[in-house]
């Protein structure tokens, strides 16, 4: 029996190893990246409310015309429910002999909230390319530090994301139930009033999440720099971390932060104006009720509902 040596093609073997390495690399980017896997519940919530018209093409986030349909549907939906709510408020006021201060305040709040949520949707639709560049900058940073031997762990981010989704959902459910009881409204009517508020809060959570992600990466980069500078050191994978490399990554993060700031500067101003209007008006009626010598017991459910609204507004801060 003769033994024959099997032919060994070095180039073929190298190509297979390289392919496996690239496949492993892709799995840590795009929808398989640790950051995306940590916050996927938030992403789906933001998409349903019309504020995530993006999708992944291979391992890069790109604008998505298909997911833009959610934004278009949200625009129509918010317009419809705001019209229905405003019409109902005007009809109720027309049946009263005198218009109460609470009614006039609610008219202003409805119009303001509608304008803010429409601005947020328009901003999301027309600045998709700017936003995906910011996200891809975060992804590139994560990949670069992973190759240097300092991968980020997103366990805490995942826990916070789930807590935020659960607590926010529970808070808005409580607001809805108290509102239905206090104003004797149907579920659909009360949700119609709440939806522009919820949409605006989702848009703000999206911005806050991006700010937190940038802050986490600045902190991670500072940790790497403190461990390796002013001396250069070779890691186990042969990568050398130098001052020039750290400064390059720092500049990339700064560019992403500046782009995010320019993208949301007016959005934050409008949101703050709307939040101030809602908070001050609710606080006024609550304080007025507390200062009454003999508080109206029948107003108790309304005051409880307003206090819950205040809690929802404070939670956004």
PDB file of C-alpha atoms in Angstrom:
ATOM      1  CA  UNK A   1       0.000   0.000   0.000  1.00  0.00           C
ATOM      2  CA  UNK A   2       1.507   3.272  -1.106  1.00  0.00           C
ATOM      3  CA  UNK A   3       0.958   6.534   0.696  1.00  0.00           C
ATOM      4  CA  UNK A   4       0.512   9.578  -1.501  1.00  0.00           C
ATOM      5  CA  UNK A   5       0.899  13.080  -0.113  1.00  0.00           C
ATOM      6  CA  UNK A   6      -2.132  15.254  -0.747  1.00  0.00           C
ATOM      7  CA  UNK A   7      -1.352  18.423  -2.688  1.00  0.00           C
ATOM      8  CA  UNK A   8      -1.329  21.533  -0.522  1.00  0.00           C
ATOM      9  CA  UNK A   9      -2.133  24.859  -2.109  1.00  0.00           C
ATOM     10  CA  UNK A  10      -0.811  27.667   0.076  1.00  0.00           C
ATOM     11  CA  UNK A  11      -2.816  30.357  -1.709  1.00  0.00           C
ATOM     12  CA  UNK A  12      -6.078  28.426  -1.347  1.00  0.00           C
ATOM     13  CA  UNK A  13      -5.474  27.817   2.363  1.00  0.00           C
ATOM     14  CA  UNK A  14      -4.600  31.469   2.922  1.00  0.00           C
ATOM     15  CA  UNK A  15      -7.754  32.548   1.067  1.00  0.00           C
ATOM     16  CA  UNK A  16      -9.914  30.320   3.264  1.00  0.00           C
ATOM     17  CA  UNK A  17      -8.360  31.667   6.470  1.00  0.00           C
ATOM     18  CA  UNK A  18      -8.773  35.229   5.218  1.00  0.00           C
ATOM     19  CA  UNK A  19     -12.407  34.570   4.333  1.00  0.00           C
ATOM     20  CA  UNK A  20     -13.093  33.225   7.824  1.00  0.00           C
ATOM     21  CA  UNK A  21     -11.464  36.275   9.373  1.00  0.00           C
ATOM     22  CA  UNK A  22     -13.502  38.646   7.230  1.00  0.00           C
ATOM     23  CA  UNK A  23     -16.673  36.742   8.055  1.00  0.00           C
ATOM     24  CA  UNK A  24     -15.897  37.027  11.739  1.00  0.00           C
ATOM     25  CA  UNK A  25     -15.181  40.724  11.288  1.00  0.00           C
ATOM     26  CA  UNK A  26     -18.513  41.355   9.576  1.00  0.00           C
ATOM     27  CA  UNK A  27     -20.378  39.659  12.402  1.00  0.00           C
ATOM     28  CA  UNK A  28     -19.142  42.360  14.770  1.00  0.00           C
ATOM     29  CA  UNK A  29     -20.454  45.164  12.600  1.00  0.00           C
ATOM     30  CA  UNK A  30     -23.832  46.302  11.328  1.00  0.00           C
ATOM     31  CA  UNK A  31     -26.854  44.570  12.874  1.00  0.00           C
ATOM     32  CA  UNK A  32     -24.521  42.056  14.539  1.00  0.00           C
ATOM     33  CA  UNK A  33     -22.472  44.694  16.338  1.00  0.00           C
ATOM     34  CA  UNK A  34     -22.527  44.668  20.162  1.00  0.00           C
ATOM     35  CA  UNK A  35     -24.083  48.155  20.265  1.00  0.00           C
ATOM     36  CA  UNK A  36     -26.963  47.267  17.939  1.00  0.00           C
ATOM     37  CA  UNK A  37     -27.655  44.008  19.760  1.00  0.00           C
ATOM     38  CA  UNK A  38     -27.730  45.936  23.051  1.00  0.00           C
ATOM     39  CA  UNK A  39     -30.256  48.571  21.980  1.00  0.00           C
ATOM     40  CA  UNK A  40     -32.431  46.733  19.457  1.00  0.00           C
ATOM     41  CA  UNK A  41     -35.658  47.202  21.503  1.00  0.00           C
ATOM     42  CA  UNK A  42     -35.161  50.965  21.427  1.00  0.00           C
ATOM     43  CA  UNK A  43     -34.459  50.890  17.686  1.00  0.00           C
ATOM     44  CA  UNK A  44     -37.721  49.125  16.886  1.00  0.00           C
ATOM     45  CA  UNK A  45     -39.704  51.524  19.083  1.00  0.00           C
ATOM     46  CA  UNK A  46     -38.077  54.537  17.421  1.00  0.00           C
ATOM     47  CA  UNK A  47     -38.774  53.054  13.971  1.00  0.00           C
ATOM     48  CA  UNK A  48     -42.455  52.436  14.699  1.00  0.00           C
ATOM     49  CA  UNK A  49     -42.873  56.066  15.756  1.00  0.00           C
ATOM     50  CA  UNK A  50     -41.304  57.211  12.476  1.00  0.00           C
ATOM     51  CA  UNK A  51     -37.884  58.367  13.687  1.00  0.00           C
ATOM     52  CA  UNK A  52     -35.602  55.678  12.228  1.00  0.00           C
ATOM     53  CA  UNK A  53     -35.756  55.663   8.388  1.00  0.00           C
ATOM     54  CA  UNK A  54     -32.486  53.764   8.166  1.00  0.00           C
ATOM     55  CA  UNK A  55     -31.343  50.219   7.474  1.00  0.00           C
ATOM     56  CA  UNK A  56     -28.125  48.278   7.113  1.00  0.00           C
ATOM     57  CA  UNK A  57     -26.511  47.571   3.771  1.00  0.00           C
ATOM     58  CA  UNK A  58     -23.931  44.887   4.516  1.00  0.00           C
ATOM     59  CA  UNK A  59     -22.239  46.395   7.581  1.00  0.00           C
ATOM     60  CA  UNK A  60     -23.018  50.106   7.074  1.00  0.00           C
ATOM     61  CA  UNK A  61     -26.066  52.079   8.149  1.00  0.00           C
ATOM     62  CA  UNK A  62     -27.680  53.774   5.142  1.00  0.00           C
ATOM     63  CA  UNK A  63     -30.885  55.785   4.533  1.00  0.00           C
ATOM     64  CA  UNK A  64     -33.814  53.495   3.820  1.00  0.00           C
ATOM     65  CA  UNK A  65     -36.739  54.458   1.599  1.00  0.00           C
ATOM     66  CA  UNK A  66     -38.677  51.446   2.851  1.00  0.00           C
ATOM     67  CA  UNK A  67     -38.385  52.462   6.500  1.00  0.00           C
ATOM     68  CA  UNK A  68     -39.170  56.041   5.438  1.00  0.00           C
ATOM     69  CA  UNK A  69     -42.713  54.725   4.953  1.00  0.00           C
ATOM     70  CA  UNK A  70     -42.980  54.559   8.759  1.00  0.00           C
ATOM     71  CA  UNK A  71     -42.122  58.265   8.878  1.00  0.00           C
ATOM     72  CA  UNK A  72     -44.774  59.092   6.271  1.00  0.00           C
ATOM     73  CA  UNK A  73     -47.389  57.023   8.109  1.00  0.00           C
ATOM     74  CA  UNK A  74     -46.461  58.693  11.398  1.00  0.00           C
ATOM     75  CA  UNK A  75     -46.825  62.141   9.788  1.00  0.00           C
ATOM     76  CA  UNK A  76     -50.328  61.321   8.557  1.00  0.00           C
ATOM     77  CA  UNK A  77     -51.275  59.700  11.855  1.00  0.00           C
ATOM     78  CA  UNK A  78     -50.085  62.583  14.045  1.00  0.00           C
ATOM     79  CA  UNK A  79     -51.862  65.074  11.778  1.00  0.00           C
ATOM     80  CA  UNK A  80     -55.100  63.104  11.922  1.00  0.00           C
ATOM     81  CA  UNK A  81     -55.179  62.592  15.691  1.00  0.00           C
ATOM     82  CA  UNK A  82     -54.158  66.208  16.355  1.00  0.00           C
ATOM     83  CA  UNK A  83     -56.996  67.431  14.115  1.00  0.00           C
ATOM     84  CA  UNK A  84     -59.464  65.141  15.860  1.00  0.00           C
ATOM     85  CA  UNK A  85     -58.351  66.243  19.321  1.00  0.00           C
ATOM     86  CA  UNK A  86     -58.391  69.941  18.436  1.00  0.00           C
ATOM     87  CA  UNK A  87     -61.852  69.649  16.849  1.00  0.00           C
ATOM     88  CA  UNK A  88     -63.178  67.874  19.926  1.00  0.00           C
ATOM     89  CA  UNK A  89     -61.742  70.540  22.226  1.00  0.00           C
ATOM     90  CA  UNK A  90     -63.302  73.337  20.138  1.00  0.00           C
ATOM     91  CA  UNK A  91     -66.671  71.586  20.142  1.00  0.00           C
ATOM     92  CA  UNK A  92     -66.604  71.137  23.918  1.00  0.00           C
ATOM     93  CA  UNK A  93     -65.693  74.791  24.393  1.00  0.00           C
ATOM     94  CA  UNK A  94     -68.524  75.932  22.116  1.00  0.00           C
ATOM     95  CA  UNK A  95     -71.054  74.167  24.337  1.00  0.00           C
ATOM     96  CA  UNK A  96     -69.844  76.040  27.427  1.00  0.00           C
ATOM     97  CA  UNK A  97     -71.005  79.496  28.434  1.00  0.00           C
ATOM     98  CA  UNK A  98     -67.507  80.537  29.474  1.00  0.00           C
ATOM     99  CA  UNK A  99     -64.136  79.300  28.293  1.00  0.00           C
ATOM    100  CA  UNK A 100     -62.056  78.135  31.235  1.00  0.00           C
ATOM    101  CA  UNK A 101     -58.310  78.899  31.466  1.00  0.00           C
ATOM    102  CA  UNK A 102     -57.538  75.172  31.280  1.00  0.00           C
ATOM    103  CA  UNK A 103     -59.313  74.951  27.914  1.00  0.00           C
ATOM    104  CA  UNK A 104     -57.372  77.860  26.400  1.00  0.00           C
ATOM    105  CA  UNK A 105     -54.119  76.396  27.699  1.00  0.00           C
ATOM    106  CA  UNK A 106     -54.897  73.006  26.191  1.00  0.00           C
ATOM    107  CA  UNK A 107     -55.556  74.591  22.781  1.00  0.00           C
ATOM    108  CA  UNK A 108     -52.095  76.172  22.844  1.00  0.00           C
ATOM    109  CA  UNK A 109     -50.451  72.945  23.996  1.00  0.00           C
ATOM    110  CA  UNK A 110     -52.096  70.895  21.239  1.00  0.00           C
ATOM    111  CA  UNK A 111     -50.894  73.271  18.519  1.00  0.00           C
ATOM    112  CA  UNK A 112     -47.395  73.528  20.003  1.00  0.00           C
ATOM    113  CA  UNK A 113     -46.969  69.775  20.421  1.00  0.00           C
ATOM    114  CA  UNK A 114     -48.135  69.162  16.859  1.00  0.00           C
ATOM    115  CA  UNK A 115     -45.643  71.693  15.462  1.00  0.00           C
ATOM    116  CA  UNK A 116     -42.782  70.146  17.453  1.00  0.00           C
ATOM    117  CA  UNK A 117     -43.500  66.553  16.434  1.00  0.00           C
ATOM    118  CA  UNK A 118     -43.883  67.589  12.773  1.00  0.00           C
ATOM    119  CA  UNK A 119     -40.533  69.360  12.935  1.00  0.00           C
ATOM    120  CA  UNK A 120     -38.924  66.261  14.436  1.00  0.00           C
ATOM    121  CA  UNK A 121     -40.315  64.049  11.683  1.00  0.00           C
ATOM    122  CA  UNK A 122     -39.202  66.468   8.976  1.00  0.00           C
ATOM    123  CA  UNK A 123     -35.748  66.692  10.527  1.00  0.00           C
ATOM    124  CA  UNK A 124     -35.509  62.900  10.610  1.00  0.00           C
ATOM    125  CA  UNK A 125     -36.564  62.528   6.976  1.00  0.00           C
ATOM    126  CA  UNK A 126     -34.335  65.232   5.484  1.00  0.00           C
ATOM    127  CA  UNK A 127     -31.183  64.603   7.528  1.00  0.00           C
ATOM    128  CA  UNK A 128     -30.937  60.848   7.145  1.00  0.00           C
ATOM    129  CA  UNK A 129     -27.515  60.961   5.505  1.00  0.00           C
ATOM    130  CA  UNK A 130     -26.085  63.158   8.242  1.00  0.00           C
ATOM    131  CA  UNK A 131     -27.362  60.823  10.961  1.00  0.00           C
ATOM    132  CA  UNK A 132     -26.023  57.637   9.361  1.00  0.00           C
ATOM    133  CA  UNK A 133     -22.570  59.224   9.138  1.00  0.00           C
ATOM    134  CA  UNK A 134     -22.657  59.785  12.904  1.00  0.00           C
ATOM    135  CA  UNK A 135     -23.729  56.194  13.581  1.00  0.00           C
ATOM    136  CA  UNK A 136     -21.104  54.782  11.236  1.00  0.00           C
ATOM    137  CA  UNK A 137     -18.445  56.878  12.988  1.00  0.00           C
ATOM    138  CA  UNK A 138     -19.390  55.200  16.280  1.00  0.00           C
ATOM    139  CA  UNK A 139     -19.272  51.796  14.609  1.00  0.00           C
ATOM    140  CA  UNK A 140     -15.867  52.507  13.072  1.00  0.00           C
ATOM    141  CA  UNK A 141     -14.536  53.562  16.470  1.00  0.00           C
ATOM    142  CA  UNK A 142     -15.781  50.353  18.088  1.00  0.00           C
ATOM    143  CA  UNK A 143     -14.134  48.276  15.374  1.00  0.00           C
ATOM    144  CA  UNK A 144     -10.860  50.170  15.643  1.00  0.00           C
ATOM    145  CA  UNK A 145     -10.550  49.763  19.405  1.00  0.00           C
ATOM    146  CA  UNK A 146     -11.532  46.097  19.075  1.00  0.00           C
ATOM    147  CA  UNK A 147      -8.643  45.531  16.706  1.00  0.00           C
ATOM    148  CA  UNK A 148      -6.361  47.283  19.208  1.00  0.00           C
ATOM    149  CA  UNK A 149      -7.411  44.758  21.850  1.00  0.00           C
ATOM    150  CA  UNK A 150      -9.821  46.986  23.797  1.00  0.00           C
ATOM    151  CA  UNK A 151     -13.312  45.825  22.760  1.00  0.00           C
ATOM    152  CA  UNK A 152     -16.260  47.649  24.291  1.00  0.00           C
ATOM    153  CA  UNK A 153     -18.715  45.723  26.451  1.00  0.00           C
ATOM    154  CA  UNK A 154     -22.318  46.817  25.995  1.00  0.00           C
ATOM    155  CA  UNK A 155     -23.885  44.853  28.846  1.00  0.00           C
ATOM    156  CA  UNK A 156     -24.697  47.973  30.854  1.00  0.00           C
ATOM    157  CA  UNK A 157     -26.065  49.670  27.729  1.00  0.00           C
ATOM    158  CA  UNK A 158     -28.413  46.727  27.117  1.00  0.00           C
ATOM    159  CA  UNK A 159     -29.691  46.826  30.709  1.00  0.00           C
ATOM    160  CA  UNK A 160     -30.316  50.572  30.542  1.00  0.00           C
ATOM    161  CA  UNK A 161     -32.079  50.229  27.176  1.00  0.00           C
ATOM    162  CA  UNK A 162     -34.501  47.625  28.511  1.00  0.00           C
ATOM    163  CA  UNK A 163     -35.130  49.598  31.703  1.00  0.00           C
ATOM    164  CA  UNK A 164     -35.817  52.761  29.703  1.00  0.00           C
ATOM    165  CA  UNK A 165     -38.283  51.006  27.398  1.00  0.00           C
ATOM    166  CA  UNK A 166     -40.144  49.320  30.272  1.00  0.00           C
ATOM    167  CA  UNK A 167     -40.272  52.355  32.582  1.00  0.00           C
ATOM    168  CA  UNK A 168     -41.330  54.711  29.787  1.00  0.00           C
ATOM    169  CA  UNK A 169     -44.078  52.343  28.621  1.00  0.00           C
ATOM    170  CA  UNK A 170     -45.335  51.893  32.187  1.00  0.00           C
ATOM    171  CA  UNK A 171     -45.343  55.656  32.805  1.00  0.00           C
ATOM    172  CA  UNK A 172     -47.361  56.430  29.686  1.00  0.00           C
ATOM    173  CA  UNK A 173     -49.811  53.630  30.503  1.00  0.00           C
ATOM    174  CA  UNK A 174     -50.411  55.195  33.929  1.00  0.00           C
ATOM    175  CA  UNK A 175     -50.920  58.608  32.304  1.00  0.00           C
ATOM    176  CA  UNK A 176     -53.415  57.072  29.900  1.00  0.00           C
ATOM    177  CA  UNK A 177     -55.428  55.298  32.586  1.00  0.00           C
ATOM    178  CA  UNK A 178     -55.574  58.339  34.858  1.00  0.00           C
ATOM    179  CA  UNK A 179     -56.533  60.569  31.938  1.00  0.00           C
ATOM    180  CA  UNK A 180     -59.371  58.268  30.926  1.00  0.00           C
ATOM    181  CA  UNK A 181     -60.670  58.270  34.503  1.00  0.00           C
ATOM    182  CA  UNK A 182     -60.215  61.997  35.185  1.00  0.00           C
ATOM    183  CA  UNK A 183     -61.755  63.285  31.945  1.00  0.00           C
ATOM    184  CA  UNK A 184     -64.126  60.353  31.316  1.00  0.00           C
ATOM    185  CA  UNK A 185     -62.653  59.713  27.900  1.00  0.00           C
ATOM    186  CA  UNK A 186     -62.491  56.663  25.698  1.00  0.00           C
ATOM    187  CA  UNK A 187     -59.150  54.959  25.233  1.00  0.00           C
ATOM    188  CA  UNK A 188     -58.877  56.089  21.603  1.00  0.00           C
ATOM    189  CA  UNK A 189     -59.613  59.742  22.459  1.00  0.00           C
ATOM    190  CA  UNK A 190     -57.084  59.847  25.265  1.00  0.00           C
ATOM    191  CA  UNK A 191     -54.391  58.083  23.222  1.00  0.00           C
ATOM    192  CA  UNK A 192     -55.005  60.510  20.368  1.00  0.00           C
ATOM    193  CA  UNK A 193     -54.197  63.386  22.720  1.00  0.00           C
ATOM    194  CA  UNK A 194     -51.105  61.603  24.053  1.00  0.00           C
ATOM    195  CA  UNK A 195     -49.538  60.434  20.787  1.00  0.00           C
ATOM    196  CA  UNK A 196     -47.805  63.716  19.765  1.00  0.00           C
ATOM    197  CA  UNK A 197     -46.354  63.919  23.294  1.00  0.00           C
ATOM    198  CA  UNK A 198     -45.101  60.335  23.084  1.00  0.00           C
ATOM    199  CA  UNK A 199     -43.686  60.897  19.601  1.00  0.00           C
ATOM    200  CA  UNK A 200     -41.742  63.947  20.739  1.00  0.00           C
ATOM    201  CA  UNK A 201     -40.369  62.082  23.757  1.00  0.00           C
ATOM    202  CA  UNK A 202     -39.220  59.200  21.509  1.00  0.00           C
ATOM    203  CA  UNK A 203     -37.360  61.675  19.273  1.00  0.00           C
ATOM    204  CA  UNK A 204     -35.635  63.174  22.309  1.00  0.00           C
ATOM    205  CA  UNK A 205     -34.689  59.731  23.667  1.00  0.00           C
ATOM    206  CA  UNK A 206     -33.061  59.039  20.294  1.00  0.00           C
ATOM    207  CA  UNK A 207     -30.922  62.173  20.610  1.00  0.00           C
ATOM    208  CA  UNK A 208     -30.054  61.478  24.245  1.00  0.00           C
ATOM    209  CA  UNK A 209     -29.042  57.915  23.363  1.00  0.00           C
ATOM    210  CA  UNK A 210     -26.622  59.168  20.699  1.00  0.00           C
ATOM    211  CA  UNK A 211     -25.119  61.656  23.173  1.00  0.00           C
ATOM    212  CA  UNK A 212     -24.639  58.864  25.720  1.00  0.00           C
ATOM    213  CA  UNK A 213     -23.023  56.603  23.119  1.00  0.00           C
ATOM    214  CA  UNK A 214     -20.578  59.351  22.186  1.00  0.00           C
ATOM    215  CA  UNK A 215     -19.796  60.007  25.853  1.00  0.00           C
ATOM    216  CA  UNK A 216     -19.150  56.309  26.442  1.00  0.00           C
ATOM    217  CA  UNK A 217     -16.662  56.220  23.600  1.00  0.00           C
ATOM    218  CA  UNK A 218     -14.846  59.351  24.752  1.00  0.00           C
ATOM    219  CA  UNK A 219     -14.516  57.719  28.184  1.00  0.00           C
ATOM    220  CA  UNK A 220     -13.323  54.466  26.604  1.00  0.00           C
ATOM    221  CA  UNK A 221     -10.715  56.325  24.561  1.00  0.00           C
ATOM    222  CA  UNK A 222      -9.508  58.203  27.638  1.00  0.00           C
ATOM    223  CA  UNK A 223      -9.098  54.882  29.449  1.00  0.00           C
ATOM    224  CA  UNK A 224      -7.025  53.502  26.567  1.00  0.00           C
ATOM    225  CA  UNK A 225      -4.864  56.633  26.488  1.00  0.00           C
ATOM    226  CA  UNK A 226      -4.240  56.563  30.249  1.00  0.00           C
ATOM    227  CA  UNK A 227      -3.147  52.933  30.076  1.00  0.00           C
ATOM    228  CA  UNK A 228      -0.777  53.367  27.127  1.00  0.00           C
ATOM    229  CA  UNK A 229       0.500  56.925  27.011  1.00  0.00           C
ATOM    230  CA  UNK A 230       2.987  58.601  27.119  1.00  0.00           C
ATOM    231  CA  UNK A 231       4.707  55.285  26.359  1.00  0.00           C
ATOM    232  CA  UNK A 232       3.824  53.212  23.331  1.00  0.00           C
ATOM    233  CA  UNK A 233       3.163  49.567  23.946  1.00  0.00           C
ATOM    234  CA  UNK A 234       2.631  46.548  21.796  1.00  0.00           C
ATOM    235  CA  UNK A 235      -0.444  44.482  22.566  1.00  0.00           C
ATOM    236  CA  UNK A 236      -0.644  40.728  22.288  1.00  0.00           C
ATOM    237  CA  UNK A 237      -1.892  41.098  18.719  1.00  0.00           C
ATOM    238  CA  UNK A 238       1.136  43.186  17.767  1.00  0.00           C
ATOM    239  CA  UNK A 239      -0.774  46.468  17.545  1.00  0.00           C
ATOM    240  CA  UNK A 240       1.073  49.540  18.835  1.00  0.00           C
ATOM    241  CA  UNK A 241      -1.006  52.318  20.394  1.00  0.00           C
ATOM    242  CA  UNK A 242       0.586  55.689  19.780  1.00  0.00           C
ATOM    243  CA  UNK A 243      -0.343  59.250  20.619  1.00  0.00           C
ATOM    244  CA  UNK A 244      -1.054  59.924  16.955  1.00  0.00           C
ATOM    245  CA  UNK A 245      -3.510  57.036  16.821  1.00  0.00           C
ATOM    246  CA  UNK A 246      -5.359  58.210  19.933  1.00  0.00           C
ATOM    247  CA  UNK A 247      -5.573  61.777  18.603  1.00  0.00           C
ATOM    248  CA  UNK A 248      -6.924  60.491  15.288  1.00  0.00           C
ATOM    249  CA  UNK A 249      -9.711  58.578  17.020  1.00  0.00           C
ATOM    250  CA  UNK A 250     -10.410  61.565  19.270  1.00  0.00           C
ATOM    251  CA  UNK A 251     -10.774  63.850  16.236  1.00  0.00           C
ATOM    252  CA  UNK A 252     -13.176  61.396  14.599  1.00  0.00           C
ATOM    253  CA  UNK A 253     -15.360  61.374  17.716  1.00  0.00           C
ATOM    254  CA  UNK A 254     -15.239  65.176  17.936  1.00  0.00           C
ATOM    255  CA  UNK A 255     -16.412  65.486  14.339  1.00  0.00           C
ATOM    256  CA  UNK A 256     -19.307  63.114  15.078  1.00  0.00           C
ATOM    257  CA  UNK A 257     -20.218  65.098  18.211  1.00  0.00           C
ATOM    258  CA  UNK A 258     -20.150  68.418  16.320  1.00  0.00           C
ATOM    259  CA  UNK A 259     -22.341  66.957  13.564  1.00  0.00           C
ATOM    260  CA  UNK A 260     -24.827  65.711  16.146  1.00  0.00           C
ATOM    261  CA  UNK A 261     -24.884  69.121  17.825  1.00  0.00           C
ATOM    262  CA  UNK A 262     -25.557  70.968  14.565  1.00  0.00           C
ATOM    263  CA  UNK A 263     -28.211  68.412  13.634  1.00  0.00           C
ATOM    264  CA  UNK A 264     -30.278  68.756  16.810  1.00  0.00           C
ATOM    265  CA  UNK A 265     -29.656  72.338  17.982  1.00  0.00           C
ATOM    266  CA  UNK A 266     -32.995  73.764  16.771  1.00  0.00           C
ATOM    267  CA  UNK A 267     -34.789  70.542  17.617  1.00  0.00           C
ATOM    268  CA  UNK A 268     -33.707  70.818  21.254  1.00  0.00           C
ATOM    269  CA  UNK A 269     -34.816  74.461  21.372  1.00  0.00           C
ATOM    270  CA  UNK A 270     -38.323  73.632  20.120  1.00  0.00           C
ATOM    271  CA  UNK A 271     -38.575  70.635  22.436  1.00  0.00           C
ATOM    272  CA  UNK A 272     -37.499  72.732  25.423  1.00  0.00           C
ATOM    273  CA  UNK A 273     -40.104  75.400  24.583  1.00  0.00           C
ATOM    274  CA  UNK A 274     -42.832  72.768  24.333  1.00  0.00           C
ATOM    275  CA  UNK A 275     -41.699  71.040  27.523  1.00  0.00           C
ATOM    276  CA  UNK A 276     -41.606  74.357  29.405  1.00  0.00           C
ATOM    277  CA  UNK A 277     -45.122  75.240  28.254  1.00  0.00           C
ATOM    278  CA  UNK A 278     -46.536  71.879  29.313  1.00  0.00           C
ATOM    279  CA  UNK A 279     -44.668  71.792  32.625  1.00  0.00           C
ATOM    280  CA  UNK A 280     -45.470  75.352  33.677  1.00  0.00           C
ATOM    281  CA  UNK A 281     -49.156  75.051  32.792  1.00  0.00           C
ATOM    282  CA  UNK A 282     -49.540  71.767  34.703  1.00  0.00           C
ATOM    283  CA  UNK A 283     -47.669  73.144  37.709  1.00  0.00           C
ATOM    284  CA  UNK A 284     -49.855  76.266  37.696  1.00  0.00           C
ATOM    285  CA  UNK A 285     -53.094  74.310  37.968  1.00  0.00           C
ATOM    286  CA  UNK A 286     -51.672  71.916  40.571  1.00  0.00           C
ATOM    287  CA  UNK A 287     -50.365  74.760  42.768  1.00  0.00           C
ATOM    288  CA  UNK A 288     -53.605  76.707  42.330  1.00  0.00           C
ATOM    289  CA  UNK A 289     -55.584  73.702  43.507  1.00  0.00           C
ATOM    290  CA  UNK A 290     -53.279  73.167  46.518  1.00  0.00           C
ATOM    291  CA  UNK A 291     -53.580  76.816  47.592  1.00  0.00           C
ATOM    292  CA  UNK A 292     -57.366  76.732  47.686  1.00  0.00           C
ATOM    293  CA  UNK A 293     -58.774  77.002  51.188  1.00  0.00           C
ATOM    294  CA  UNK A 294     -61.172  74.189  50.435  1.00  0.00           C
ATOM    295  CA  UNK A 295     -59.799  72.163  47.515  1.00  0.00           C
ATOM    296  CA  UNK A 296     -62.453  70.838  45.162  1.00  0.00           C
ATOM    297  CA  UNK A 297     -62.574  67.099  45.761  1.00  0.00           C
ATOM    298  CA  UNK A 298     -64.042  66.527  42.316  1.00  0.00           C
ATOM    299  CA  UNK A 299     -60.858  67.978  40.825  1.00  0.00           C
ATOM    300  CA  UNK A 300     -58.760  65.338  42.590  1.00  0.00           C
ATOM    301  CA  UNK A 301     -58.556  62.911  39.624  1.00  0.00           C
ATOM    302  CA  UNK A 302     -57.652  65.769  37.272  1.00  0.00           C
ATOM    303  CA  UNK A 303     -54.875  66.939  39.598  1.00  0.00           C
ATOM    304  CA  UNK A 304     -53.584  63.373  39.894  1.00  0.00           C
ATOM    305  CA  UNK A 305     -53.485  63.134  36.099  1.00  0.00           C
ATOM    306  CA  UNK A 306     -51.632  66.456  35.827  1.00  0.00           C
ATOM    307  CA  UNK A 307     -49.100  65.303  38.428  1.00  0.00           C
ATOM    308  CA  UNK A 308     -48.458  62.158  36.394  1.00  0.00           C
ATOM    309  CA  UNK A 309     -47.957  64.298  33.302  1.00  0.00           C
ATOM    310  CA  UNK A 310     -45.443  66.353  35.271  1.00  0.00           C
ATOM    311  CA  UNK A 311     -43.603  63.162  36.175  1.00  0.00           C
ATOM    312  CA  UNK A 312     -43.508  62.169  32.499  1.00  0.00           C
ATOM    313  CA  UNK A 313     -42.070  65.563  31.539  1.00  0.00           C
ATOM    314  CA  UNK A 314     -39.475  65.474  34.314  1.00  0.00           C
ATOM    315  CA  UNK A 315     -38.470  61.960  33.254  1.00  0.00           C
ATOM    316  CA  UNK A 316     -37.613  63.338  29.801  1.00  0.00           C
ATOM    317  CA  UNK A 317     -35.139  65.695  31.455  1.00  0.00           C
TER     318      UNK A 317
END
